[in-house]
């Protein structure tokens, strides 16, 4: 940021800082009030950021998915023996027994079954056989349960009492009918679980600390209670957990809770139930923003939920095999044949079994796809609990702070810059910036910072800032038009307004070129009209009109008239890259206009209006140095002082238009000049070179070129203190061109130094005040 830009920002902040703060505060409060209405927009923004910045992750090393896909349904329905053994969907539990046997043989760590087993099958032996297989294999197998308004509430579980989860060994055994699938006898099979054991298996499988109140947990829908599983499976299945659909208002699954309460007992979700056993945890704690299972903790939101870090769609995130492939491997193994699936596929992995076929009605929406199998949520939660981090919301204070910051930056930026391209681009850049910020925080910090609320506040603040700008700009435009139409060409004033190059009336440092002109001997001039002052006014008005017209046509801004003197600025208030060239053209045009006027005045018997001109370019402080009663746009600084002194110095050099070194540097490609001398301004130690402006480039005659060449030759000798040689050159030129003032003046100085040699001569003349 340049110094000028910083000064501009400070100045406008000083004038409008309270308005900017007010706009930001109102925009923040308005966005906060609309927070609920922005939920849909926030979901869209969150989904886009999640997909763009967190997708494409490597596949899980902890979880493998066994999919009940359409090909599995087709293969079983088309195989007569499989159809006989397992029936149609939903298959008999005999099939799940065989799958459990195969996964155990393949080295699976545990199985999560993303479905429920809460209905007794027509073949009771299948349930008992499945239970016996689970006991025999010892494979940790976890089954889902859902809540329903028709389910009866379970009695309150006592977490302090010691109640066994298995039926007593002395319970009467079941005697299921014979079945080729389960040839083993069931004499030792335990009796189905009692209601007490069922309650303990569902509600007391994981303890909650005494400090964990039921009111602190998310509640199941009003009147809903868990639907108990088939009694035969209680005590055989390793655990049960809730698998209710957890979707936002738009139907998309973005979040999960870890435990619920029906007002009587707490119930954990299925992934929590399984992972607790895998981690050896006996207690689950949801305290503040922390989930704890044994020694492991995860950051969650204050309401006991968290967003899921999917990392991609189901096939992108997890290794997948079909259920039929697993069943086919069991068939191969039972025949003594080698399995077809890789030997290490399931080894030490958690296997999540669930439906992916459309006909199973378990297709849900996630940020990554509108048609994802619901089991993607269970697999993602399991994977995150085993080796990952959930996504949590930033605290409301952070969201409000960001919202206010965005609104304030929008207001400050637009109200200080006042640049049309920025006004158009900023809202788009704001939304894109927030999108990138949200995505980066999701990826790096697993934190969800709201995007819709800051975006709304930023856009609202931008609109308010633009409205303020245009109201202020309209007033400024009218003021500028009224203030400058007398000092500049009207078309330039309108161009300045259209291009939004409005001057900073409160002042700015700016490089400009200043023009000063004065009539020689004006005091004597005016004395002649003391008896007829009206005639003096008419003559002076005619003169000033001629000079001013020449300057205005070159784009100058008339600063002021001081009697007969004219002060004009080029490069302000309207920025002009060629301000020095314009000033030189204006000076030459003014000289030509005065020369024509002198001829006319001479014919009329009026006094001569011989005019001297000084032109200098420099950085000056430009602005309105007037009052509430009188507008006065002018410039102050050393550059203005030098321009005035150059005008007066023409007398000492016999020149008409004297320009400073910076003007020459900027305009030298467009003008013809004579180097007059090196001068030291009063109060300064550094000498500067001054020039006489003679013509525009290529527009001087051969005689003038010859005179300038001879002058430069003499000037070189003069600076070497070779005054006699310099005088000889000048005398010859003076005889040839007696009207050339600078030649005569330099010859006069040479003769003075010959008559009275200076003690210390450095070739620099002192330019007095």
XYZ file of C-alpha atoms in Angstrom:
769
model
C 0.000 0.000 0.000
C 1.440 3.356 -1.034
C 1.743 6.249 1.364
C -0.872 8.194 -0.559
C -3.356 5.318 -0.424
C -2.779 4.950 3.301
C -3.333 8.657 3.833
C -6.542 8.463 1.821
C -7.800 5.553 3.908
C -6.974 7.396 7.134
C -8.697 10.544 5.971
C -11.887 8.840 4.909
C -11.900 6.724 8.051
C -11.611 9.915 10.059
C -14.577 11.424 8.248
C -16.787 8.344 7.890
C -15.432 5.835 10.454
C -18.564 5.949 12.585
C -20.749 5.374 9.551
C -18.614 2.383 8.544
C -18.857 0.883 12.028
C -22.602 1.486 12.085
C -23.102 -0.190 8.720
C -21.023 -3.190 9.826
C -22.918 -3.537 13.106
C -26.360 -3.285 11.511
C -25.381 -5.754 8.765
C -24.090 -8.210 11.404
C -27.241 -7.999 13.509
C -29.448 -8.366 10.441
C -27.529 -11.451 9.273
C -27.738 -12.970 12.749
C -31.484 -12.366 12.828
C -31.782 -14.175 9.481
C -29.646 -17.126 10.597
C -32.484 -19.645 10.648
C -33.654 -18.529 7.236
C -30.138 -19.041 5.917
C -30.010 -22.713 6.893
C -30.605 -23.963 3.353
C -27.986 -21.622 1.926
C -25.538 -22.638 4.633
C -26.087 -26.309 3.814
C -25.333 -25.688 0.136
C -22.212 -23.667 0.960
C -21.033 -26.282 3.464
C -21.571 -29.135 1.007
C -19.635 -27.392 -1.761
C -16.721 -26.583 0.539
C -16.686 -30.099 1.994
C -16.632 -31.756 -1.422
C -14.073 -29.358 -2.929
C -11.592 -29.285 -0.061
C -11.933 -32.630 1.783
C -12.744 -35.068 -0.994
C -10.330 -37.480 -2.640
C -8.968 -38.973 0.554
C -7.217 -42.355 0.555
C -9.376 -45.356 1.300
C -9.878 -46.387 4.886
C -7.399 -48.808 6.419
C -9.816 -49.671 9.223
C -13.141 -50.462 7.557
C -14.333 -52.704 4.712
C -17.901 -52.541 3.392
C -19.865 -55.643 2.431
C -22.632 -54.429 0.141
C -26.019 -56.055 -0.280
C -26.160 -54.872 -3.855
C -28.445 -55.675 -6.746
C -26.094 -58.328 -8.092
C -26.305 -60.184 -4.750
C -30.100 -60.108 -4.837
C -30.060 -61.384 -8.417
C -27.514 -64.167 -7.786
C -29.388 -65.577 -4.782
C -32.782 -65.365 -6.482
C -31.422 -67.189 -9.562
C -29.712 -70.009 -7.607
C -32.228 -72.673 -6.573
C -30.172 -74.035 -3.691
C -29.413 -70.600 -2.263
C -33.049 -69.661 -2.708
C -34.056 -72.754 -0.781
C -31.582 -72.146 2.026
C -31.964 -68.418 2.471
C -35.221 -67.411 0.796
C -35.880 -63.944 -0.609
C -34.954 -60.609 0.934
C -34.973 -60.207 3.882
C -32.987 -63.408 4.060
C -33.191 -65.932 6.851
C -30.632 -65.549 9.579
C -29.033 -68.728 8.313
C -27.368 -66.586 5.646
C -25.947 -64.207 8.239
C -24.622 -67.175 10.194
C -22.710 -68.319 7.115
C -21.431 -64.788 6.494
C -20.294 -64.575 10.121
C -18.455 -67.873 9.779
C -16.696 -66.699 6.630
C -15.724 -63.289 8.068
C -14.390 -64.975 11.189
C -12.332 -67.337 9.071
C -11.051 -64.353 7.055
C -9.808 -62.651 10.240
C -12.367 -59.855 10.568
C -11.996 -57.770 13.716
C -15.725 -57.055 14.165
C -18.917 -56.752 12.154
C -21.412 -53.895 12.181
C -24.739 -54.869 10.641
C -26.485 -51.719 9.434
C -29.950 -53.177 9.735
C -32.289 -54.464 12.423
C -33.282 -57.956 13.529
C -36.399 -57.143 15.520
C -38.863 -59.596 13.925
C -39.065 -63.261 14.675
C -38.738 -65.403 11.580
C -41.096 -68.230 10.726
C -38.210 -70.639 11.242
C -37.143 -70.242 14.889
C -34.243 -72.625 14.355
C -32.611 -70.083 12.043
C -32.527 -67.474 14.830
C -31.188 -69.979 17.334
C -28.677 -71.334 14.841
C -27.424 -67.821 14.056
C -27.082 -67.121 17.769
C -25.169 -70.358 18.307
C -22.787 -69.585 15.403
C -22.027 -66.180 16.937
C -21.257 -67.818 20.279
C -19.112 -70.497 18.707
C -17.106 -68.185 16.458
C -16.703 -65.458 19.056
C -16.902 -62.897 16.243
C -17.946 -59.483 17.631
C -21.205 -58.873 15.796
C -23.260 -55.709 16.335
C -26.819 -55.183 15.132
C -28.868 -52.056 14.756
C -32.134 -51.072 16.388
C -34.612 -48.319 15.554
C -37.001 -46.273 17.624
C -40.718 -46.224 17.074
C -43.791 -44.608 18.572
C -45.385 -48.063 18.784
C -42.593 -49.550 20.889
C -43.153 -49.910 24.613
C -40.741 -48.104 26.912
C -38.225 -50.166 28.822
C -37.959 -49.801 32.569
C -35.260 -47.511 33.864
C -31.893 -49.244 33.886
C -29.922 -49.270 37.109
C -26.296 -48.650 36.214
C -25.169 -49.416 39.745
C -26.663 -52.935 39.972
C -24.833 -55.990 38.685
C -27.118 -57.822 36.317
C -25.862 -60.514 33.925
C -26.502 -59.996 30.255
C -26.742 -63.743 29.500
C -29.653 -66.057 30.294
C -29.008 -68.515 33.196
C -27.571 -71.808 32.128
C -30.426 -73.605 33.924
C -32.989 -72.009 31.683
C -34.978 -74.440 29.570
C -33.426 -75.074 26.236
C -35.177 -74.525 22.965
C -35.709 -77.457 20.618
C -35.862 -76.088 17.101
C -36.981 -78.336 14.275
C -34.366 -80.133 12.259
C -32.738 -78.310 9.366
C -30.011 -79.344 6.994
C -28.459 -75.954 7.348
C -27.989 -76.448 11.069
C -27.476 -80.147 11.725
C -26.059 -79.452 15.153
C -28.261 -80.117 18.205
C -29.475 -77.198 20.311
C -29.596 -78.982 23.638
C -27.137 -76.438 25.098
C -28.710 -73.331 23.551
C -29.737 -70.752 26.181
C -33.303 -69.658 26.513
C -34.437 -66.435 24.840
C -33.698 -63.298 26.856
C -36.200 -61.989 29.335
C -37.410 -58.336 29.237
C -34.952 -57.560 32.028
C -32.022 -58.916 30.059
C -33.225 -57.107 26.955
C -33.347 -53.829 28.850
C -29.881 -54.377 30.203
C -28.532 -55.276 26.743
C -29.994 -52.155 25.132
C -29.776 -49.498 27.827
C -27.021 -50.635 30.155
C -24.515 -52.062 27.727
C -22.441 -48.906 28.200
C -22.501 -47.009 31.466
C -23.026 -43.270 31.674
C -21.367 -41.409 34.546
C -23.563 -40.095 37.308
C -22.786 -36.545 36.224
C -24.235 -37.256 32.758
C -27.874 -36.233 32.986
C -30.378 -37.615 30.538
C -31.468 -34.081 29.719
C -28.025 -33.338 28.336
C -28.468 -35.963 25.595
C -30.360 -35.442 22.350
C -33.903 -36.733 22.646
C -35.542 -39.332 20.447
C -38.680 -38.102 18.661
C -41.512 -37.499 21.096
C -43.091 -40.788 22.196
C -40.439 -42.921 20.495
C -38.727 -45.826 22.243
C -36.275 -48.454 20.963
C -37.751 -51.521 19.288
C -36.214 -54.590 21.022
C -34.403 -57.183 18.869
C -35.474 -60.781 18.517
C -35.069 -62.299 22.007
C -33.036 -65.229 20.660
C -30.253 -62.828 19.663
C -29.893 -61.070 22.996
C -26.763 -62.387 24.626
C -25.465 -63.816 21.354
C -25.076 -60.574 19.442
C -22.244 -58.528 20.930
C -24.298 -55.376 21.152
C -27.102 -53.249 19.795
C -27.202 -49.572 18.876
C -29.494 -47.037 17.285
C -29.440 -46.762 13.501
C -32.233 -44.223 13.102
C -31.907 -41.921 10.106
C -30.165 -38.689 11.120
C -30.874 -36.172 8.403
C -31.054 -32.394 8.224
C -34.159 -30.560 7.146
C -33.300 -30.998 3.464
C -32.948 -34.776 3.880
C -29.165 -34.876 3.619
C -27.039 -36.740 6.158
C -24.325 -34.402 7.401
C -24.234 -35.018 11.132
C -24.554 -37.712 13.741
C -25.255 -37.893 17.430
C -23.640 -40.515 19.642
C -26.326 -41.185 22.204
C -30.026 -40.423 22.632
C -32.535 -40.605 25.426
C -36.216 -41.423 25.402
C -36.621 -39.669 28.731
C -36.109 -42.928 30.613
C -32.868 -44.497 29.469
C -29.886 -43.434 27.376
C -29.177 -45.398 24.186
C -25.971 -45.173 22.181
C -25.718 -45.386 18.409
C -24.485 -48.581 16.814
C -20.953 -47.344 15.901
C -20.401 -46.082 19.453
C -21.563 -49.412 20.889
C -19.133 -51.367 18.747
C -16.104 -49.056 19.021
C -16.485 -48.904 22.811
C -15.892 -52.654 22.943
C -12.992 -52.455 20.511
C -11.362 -49.790 22.713
C -12.168 -51.623 25.927
C -14.384 -48.782 27.177
C -17.061 -49.495 29.785
C -18.390 -45.963 29.945
C -19.371 -43.252 27.479
C -19.186 -39.588 28.450
C -20.566 -36.576 26.596
C -19.369 -33.552 28.498
C -19.245 -30.043 27.108
C -17.707 -30.390 23.662
C -15.997 -33.739 24.274
C -16.947 -37.354 23.607
C -14.987 -39.853 25.699
C -14.797 -43.616 25.316
C -12.365 -45.008 27.837
C -9.086 -43.163 27.317
C -9.977 -41.819 23.868
C -11.621 -38.443 23.284
C -13.088 -36.623 20.284
C -14.175 -33.028 19.888
C -17.930 -32.701 19.299
C -20.472 -29.890 19.404
C -22.125 -28.741 22.587
C -25.393 -30.488 21.666
C -23.683 -33.880 21.595
C -23.457 -34.164 17.819
C -20.798 -33.659 15.158
C -20.534 -33.371 11.416
C -19.154 -36.269 9.422
C -15.866 -36.033 7.592
C -16.910 -38.264 4.684
C -13.795 -37.686 2.613
C -15.606 -38.835 -0.529
C -18.405 -41.056 -1.711
C -18.822 -44.601 -0.381
C -16.716 -46.363 -3.064
C -14.074 -43.616 -2.897
C -13.673 -43.841 0.857
C -14.035 -47.594 1.552
C -12.983 -50.886 0.038
C -16.198 -52.618 -1.067
C -17.121 -56.219 -1.819
C -20.516 -57.728 -2.523
C -22.332 -59.913 -0.051
C -22.523 -62.633 -2.661
C -18.729 -62.654 -2.983
C -18.429 -63.302 0.772
C -21.106 -65.995 0.621
C -19.407 -67.551 -2.384
C -16.118 -67.714 -0.478
C -17.920 -69.553 2.351
C -19.181 -72.067 -0.192
C -15.651 -72.546 -1.536
C -14.232 -72.905 1.943
C -16.917 -75.451 2.962
C -15.927 -77.528 -0.064
C -12.276 -77.339 0.832
C -11.562 -74.928 -2.010
C -9.537 -71.731 -1.782
C -11.486 -68.498 -1.352
C -11.506 -66.059 -4.267
C -11.272 -62.821 -2.274
C -7.793 -61.598 -1.204
C -6.643 -63.261 1.992
C -5.877 -59.918 3.715
C -9.089 -58.161 2.681
C -10.877 -58.552 6.032
C -7.942 -59.311 8.324
C -8.096 -57.072 11.415
C -10.705 -54.880 9.719
C -14.114 -53.777 10.878
C -16.704 -55.005 8.390
C -19.803 -52.890 7.840
C -22.651 -54.795 6.209
C -25.507 -52.857 4.624
C -27.732 -52.457 1.623
C -26.721 -50.576 -1.512
C -29.436 -51.841 -3.861
C -32.079 -49.263 -4.667
C -34.855 -51.703 -3.887
C -33.757 -51.963 -0.238
C -34.937 -48.386 0.355
C -31.743 -47.312 2.099
C -30.594 -44.664 -0.372
C -29.843 -41.347 1.273
C -28.335 -37.988 0.357
C -24.945 -36.805 1.549
C -22.854 -33.753 0.572
C -21.017 -35.966 -1.930
C -24.024 -37.511 -3.645
C -27.809 -37.345 -3.615
C -27.972 -41.154 -3.952
C -25.657 -42.714 -1.402
C -26.371 -45.925 0.501
C -27.272 -45.107 4.086
C -24.504 -47.365 5.392
C -21.954 -44.724 4.348
C -22.831 -42.847 7.517
C -22.224 -45.855 9.777
C -18.959 -46.697 8.023
C -17.758 -43.104 8.272
C -18.594 -42.839 11.976
C -16.803 -46.122 12.709
C -13.741 -45.075 10.738
C -13.636 -41.686 12.455
C -14.003 -43.187 15.909
C -11.180 -45.603 15.201
C -8.752 -43.181 13.591
C -10.078 -39.761 12.762
C -11.622 -36.448 13.762
C -15.174 -35.204 13.519
C -16.074 -31.801 12.109
C -17.340 -29.390 14.734
C -19.018 -26.024 14.461
C -17.105 -22.919 15.423
C -18.550 -21.214 18.514
C -21.226 -18.623 17.811
C -18.900 -15.876 19.050
C -16.402 -16.799 16.331
C -19.112 -16.774 13.656
C -20.396 -13.397 14.826
C -16.858 -12.025 14.997
C -16.138 -13.169 11.444
C -19.490 -11.768 10.305
C -18.727 -8.370 11.794
C -15.189 -8.387 10.373
C -16.441 -9.193 6.863
C -19.099 -6.493 7.095
C -16.584 -3.939 8.389
C -13.992 -4.757 5.724
C -16.686 -4.475 3.043
C -17.831 -1.089 4.296
C -14.321 0.298 4.791
C -13.010 -1.006 1.480
C -15.850 0.296 -0.663
C -16.272 3.586 1.162
C -12.565 4.415 0.968
C -11.651 3.092 -2.477
C -14.777 4.284 -4.322
C -13.613 2.452 -7.419
C -16.283 1.104 -9.761
C -14.476 -2.142 -10.769
C -13.975 -2.949 -7.102
C -17.640 -2.226 -6.354
C -18.615 -4.777 -9.008
C -15.992 -7.404 -8.152
C -16.058 -7.245 -4.353
C -19.311 -9.185 -3.672
C -18.082 -12.012 -5.905
C -14.622 -11.960 -4.333
C -16.225 -11.904 -0.889
C -18.270 -15.050 -1.497
C -15.329 -16.852 -3.112
C -13.049 -15.830 -0.259
C -15.458 -17.134 2.354
C -15.817 -20.362 0.361
C -12.042 -20.844 0.385
C -11.806 -19.945 4.084
C -14.578 -22.402 4.991
C -12.986 -25.144 2.927
C -9.502 -24.641 4.337
C -10.816 -24.694 7.909
C -12.789 -27.862 7.182
C -9.696 -29.505 5.750
C -7.057 -28.361 8.211
C -8.903 -27.746 11.481
C -12.055 -29.859 10.984
C -14.011 -26.771 11.973
C -17.140 -25.497 10.279
C -17.273 -21.718 10.220
C -20.573 -20.425 8.931
C -20.372 -18.952 5.453
C -23.911 -17.766 4.695
C -24.164 -15.366 7.640
C -20.878 -13.516 6.943
C -21.666 -13.499 3.217
C -25.079 -11.931 3.827
C -23.572 -9.358 6.186
C -20.772 -8.585 3.730
C -23.135 -8.148 0.791
C -25.519 -6.100 2.927
C -22.700 -3.866 4.123
C -21.472 -3.529 0.530
C -24.904 -2.405 -0.666
C -25.159 0.081 2.191
C -21.646 1.368 1.470
C -22.447 1.788 -2.211
C -25.650 3.623 -1.381
C -23.725 5.906 0.941
C -21.014 6.394 -1.669
C -23.471 7.387 -4.339
C -25.352 9.738 -2.061
C -22.100 11.361 -1.002
C -20.710 11.172 -4.535
C -23.806 12.903 -5.915
C -23.331 15.738 -3.477
C -19.613 15.822 -4.250
C -20.314 15.786 -7.991
C -22.669 18.733 -7.738
C -20.186 20.597 -5.581
C -17.301 19.854 -7.949
C -19.347 20.995 -10.939
C -20.258 24.249 -9.239
C -16.791 24.814 -7.810
C -14.712 24.195 -10.935
C -16.854 25.251 -13.878
C -15.402 28.765 -13.644
C -11.800 27.584 -13.446
C -11.695 24.780 -16.017
C -13.105 23.956 -19.394
C -16.658 22.625 -18.758
C -15.971 19.539 -20.866
C -12.983 18.703 -18.665
C -15.080 19.100 -15.533
C -17.658 16.673 -16.937
C -14.924 14.277 -18.038
C -13.465 14.384 -14.542
C -16.871 13.587 -13.045
C -17.639 10.799 -15.519
C -14.294 9.135 -14.926
C -14.773 9.429 -11.162
C -11.484 11.349 -10.878
C -12.969 13.622 -8.247
C -10.337 15.699 -6.485
C -9.632 15.212 -2.834
C -10.667 18.576 -1.491
C -9.251 17.659 1.899
C -5.793 17.780 0.342
C -3.280 15.419 -1.199
C 0.358 15.432 -2.236
C 0.452 15.376 -5.996
C 2.920 16.193 -8.760
C 1.587 19.081 -10.813
C 2.930 21.840 -13.046
C 2.327 25.417 -11.916
C 2.054 28.420 -14.254
C 2.727 32.003 -13.085
C 2.512 35.073 -15.315
C 2.794 38.811 -14.645
C 2.785 42.072 -16.645
C 6.054 43.977 -16.618
C 5.689 47.299 -14.821
C 2.015 46.886 -14.013
C 2.152 49.580 -11.302
C 3.215 52.164 -13.883
C 0.676 50.652 -16.249
C -2.208 51.192 -13.833
C -1.094 54.730 -12.945
C -2.062 55.866 -16.424
C -5.700 54.998 -15.730
C -6.161 56.472 -12.282
C -8.560 58.989 -13.766
C -10.422 56.298 -15.725
C -10.429 53.083 -13.663
C -13.217 51.556 -15.745
C -10.925 51.610 -18.763
C -8.251 49.848 -16.693
C -10.776 47.172 -15.770
C -11.741 46.677 -19.419
C -8.118 46.413 -20.525
C -7.236 44.053 -17.701
C -10.280 41.880 -18.381
C -9.313 41.664 -22.050
C -5.769 40.661 -21.107
C -6.815 38.076 -18.504
C -9.373 36.585 -20.862
C -6.734 36.105 -23.563
C -4.239 34.467 -21.202
C -6.865 32.364 -19.429
C -8.378 31.107 -22.664
C -4.996 29.880 -23.876
C -4.449 28.007 -20.611
C -7.938 26.544 -20.366
C -7.711 25.148 -23.880
C -4.720 23.084 -22.750
C -6.643 21.671 -19.790
C -5.343 23.990 -17.094
C -7.230 24.887 -13.944
C -7.200 28.573 -13.120
C -6.060 28.956 -9.555
C -6.397 32.667 -9.017
C -5.856 36.190 -10.346
C -3.659 38.469 -8.265
C -4.154 41.810 -9.949
C -2.608 41.256 -13.355
C -0.931 37.993 -12.322
C -2.382 34.642 -13.416
C -1.809 31.412 -11.487
C -2.822 28.155 -13.183
C -2.415 24.460 -12.307
C -1.899 21.543 -14.686
C -2.412 17.979 -13.422
C -4.915 19.007 -10.756
C -7.707 18.653 -9.945
C -7.933 16.281 -12.906
C -5.036 13.876 -13.201
C -3.010 14.480 -16.372
C -0.024 12.323 -17.161
C 1.275 15.002 -19.570
C 0.716 17.964 -17.246
C 4.197 19.389 -17.958
C 3.707 19.256 -21.723
C 0.263 20.852 -21.390
C 1.718 23.647 -19.255
C 4.452 24.327 -21.826
C 1.943 24.432 -24.669
C -0.274 26.673 -22.570
C 2.631 29.037 -21.810
C 3.556 29.316 -25.481
C -0.093 29.832 -26.420
C -0.449 32.500 -23.725
C 2.690 34.285 -25.040
C 1.320 34.195 -28.578
C -2.035 35.578 -27.395
C -0.292 38.372 -25.464
C 1.923 39.204 -28.466
C -1.183 39.643 -30.617
C -2.799 41.703 -27.859
C 0.280 43.970 -27.601
C -0.012 44.817 -31.279
C -3.688 45.681 -30.842
C -3.021 47.733 -27.707
C -0.182 49.624 -29.430
C -2.493 50.588 -32.252
C -5.039 51.826 -29.722
C -2.483 53.750 -27.734
C -2.738 51.545 -24.682
C 0.285 50.673 -22.533
C 2.364 47.630 -23.370
C 1.369 44.339 -21.663
C 4.770 42.609 -21.954
C 4.324 39.417 -19.937
C 6.829 37.184 -18.163
C 5.982 33.550 -17.397
C 7.351 31.005 -14.934
C 6.575 27.261 -15.166
C 7.676 24.585 -12.699
C 6.764 20.944 -11.997
C 6.956 19.443 -8.520
C 5.035 17.555 -5.861
C 2.819 20.039 -4.045
C 0.020 19.763 -1.532
C -3.190 20.406 -3.446
C -6.657 20.952 -2.037
C -9.319 23.391 -0.915
C -7.534 25.995 1.198
C -10.644 28.117 1.481
C -13.309 28.419 4.125
C -16.959 27.575 4.557
C -17.710 30.906 2.894
C -15.182 30.855 0.030
C -13.929 27.896 -1.990
C -10.240 28.172 -2.949
C -8.689 25.183 -4.698
C -4.949 25.808 -4.873
C -1.532 24.298 -4.190
C 1.197 25.072 -1.703
C 4.796 23.958 -1.514
C 8.338 24.701 -2.646
C 7.367 23.848 -6.214
C 4.840 26.678 -6.279
C 7.367 29.087 -4.768
C 9.945 28.206 -7.420
C 7.437 28.745 -10.216
C 6.727 32.251 -8.889
C 10.451 33.027 -8.612
C 11.104 31.783 -12.138
C 8.520 34.240 -13.406
C 10.322 37.090 -11.677
C 13.771 35.803 -12.701
C 12.956 36.367 -16.374
C 13.829 40.021 -15.769
C 17.418 39.148 -14.843
C 17.875 36.917 -17.915
C 15.906 38.872 -20.523
C 13.718 35.838 -21.163
C 9.935 35.540 -21.471
C 9.144 31.940 -20.367
C 11.415 30.291 -17.822
C 10.847 26.652 -16.825
C 12.281 24.575 -14.004
C 14.357 21.370 -14.252
C 11.529 18.917 -13.559
C 9.351 20.520 -16.222
C 12.184 20.190 -18.710
C 12.752 16.549 -17.751
C 9.066 15.686 -18.260
C 8.543 17.666 -21.481
C 11.934 17.678 -23.215
C 10.768 15.330 -25.977
C 8.103 17.873 -26.959
C 9.763 21.291 -26.586
C 12.709 23.405 -27.708
C 14.596 25.218 -24.926
C 17.667 27.249 -24.136
C 19.598 26.361 -20.975
C 19.851 29.723 -19.246
C 21.865 29.119 -16.113
C 22.306 27.203 -12.892
C 20.658 29.047 -10.035
C 20.441 28.716 -6.269
C 17.061 29.617 -4.793
C 17.003 31.690 -1.610
C 16.937 29.376 1.412
C 18.279 26.404 -0.586
C 21.826 25.118 -0.977
C 21.306 22.908 -4.025
C 21.579 24.571 -7.425
C 19.072 23.819 -10.184
C 19.244 24.339 -13.927
C 16.674 26.660 -15.471
C 15.650 26.885 -19.110
C 13.978 29.319 -21.457
C 11.031 27.776 -23.295
C 11.219 28.826 -26.945
C 8.912 26.640 -29.011
C 7.319 23.244 -29.444
C 9.510 20.519 -30.834
C 10.698 21.356 -34.353
C 8.868 24.680 -34.524
C 11.743 27.139 -34.159
C 13.620 28.788 -37.024
C 17.265 28.463 -38.043
C 18.164 31.886 -36.700
C 16.921 31.005 -33.232
C 18.774 27.686 -33.314
C 21.987 29.560 -34.206
C 21.482 32.044 -31.392
C 20.858 29.272 -28.847
C 23.936 27.364 -30.007
C 26.161 30.420 -29.609
C 24.627 31.144 -26.212
C 25.371 27.596 -25.009
C 28.950 27.961 -26.261
C 29.367 31.196 -24.321
C 27.664 29.698 -21.264
C 30.237 26.893 -21.193
C 33.099 29.410 -21.285
C 31.387 31.529 -18.655
C 31.128 28.579 -16.233
C 34.874 28.009 -16.668
C 35.370 31.687 -15.680
C 36.727 32.445 -19.163
C 34.779 35.645 -19.220
C 36.739 37.396 -22.018
C 36.253 34.476 -24.417
C 32.598 34.183 -23.505
C 32.103 37.922 -24.018
C 33.676 37.712 -27.472
C 31.221 35.007 -28.532
C 28.295 36.944 -27.094
C 29.335 40.254 -28.666
C 29.383 38.652 -32.082
C 25.939 37.134 -31.551
C 24.532 40.351 -30.073
C 25.581 42.207 -33.175
C 23.776 39.647 -35.312
C 20.692 39.317 -33.084
C 20.407 42.446 -30.932
C 16.817 41.637 -29.802
C 17.848 38.454 -27.955
C 17.532 39.265 -24.255
C 19.465 36.320 -22.695
C 22.473 37.010 -24.934
C 22.569 40.637 -23.822
C 22.152 39.769 -20.133
C 24.919 37.136 -20.122
C 27.231 39.541 -22.003
C 26.530 42.163 -19.364
C 27.524 39.743 -16.560
C 30.714 38.735 -18.366
C 31.752 42.367 -18.679
C 31.012 42.973 -15.003
C 33.215 40.045 -13.974
C 35.989 41.220 -16.310
C 35.888 44.627 -14.655
C 35.596 43.195 -11.155
C 36.646 39.523 -11.000
C 34.743 37.495 -8.346
C 36.699 36.031 -5.424
C 34.899 32.663 -5.543
C 33.105 31.712 -8.729
C 31.166 28.437 -9.078
C 29.083 29.295 -12.119
C 25.858 29.398 -10.061
C 23.698 32.505 -9.752
C 21.722 33.276 -6.625
C 17.998 33.633 -7.269
C 16.802 36.089 -4.641
C 13.247 36.380 -3.338
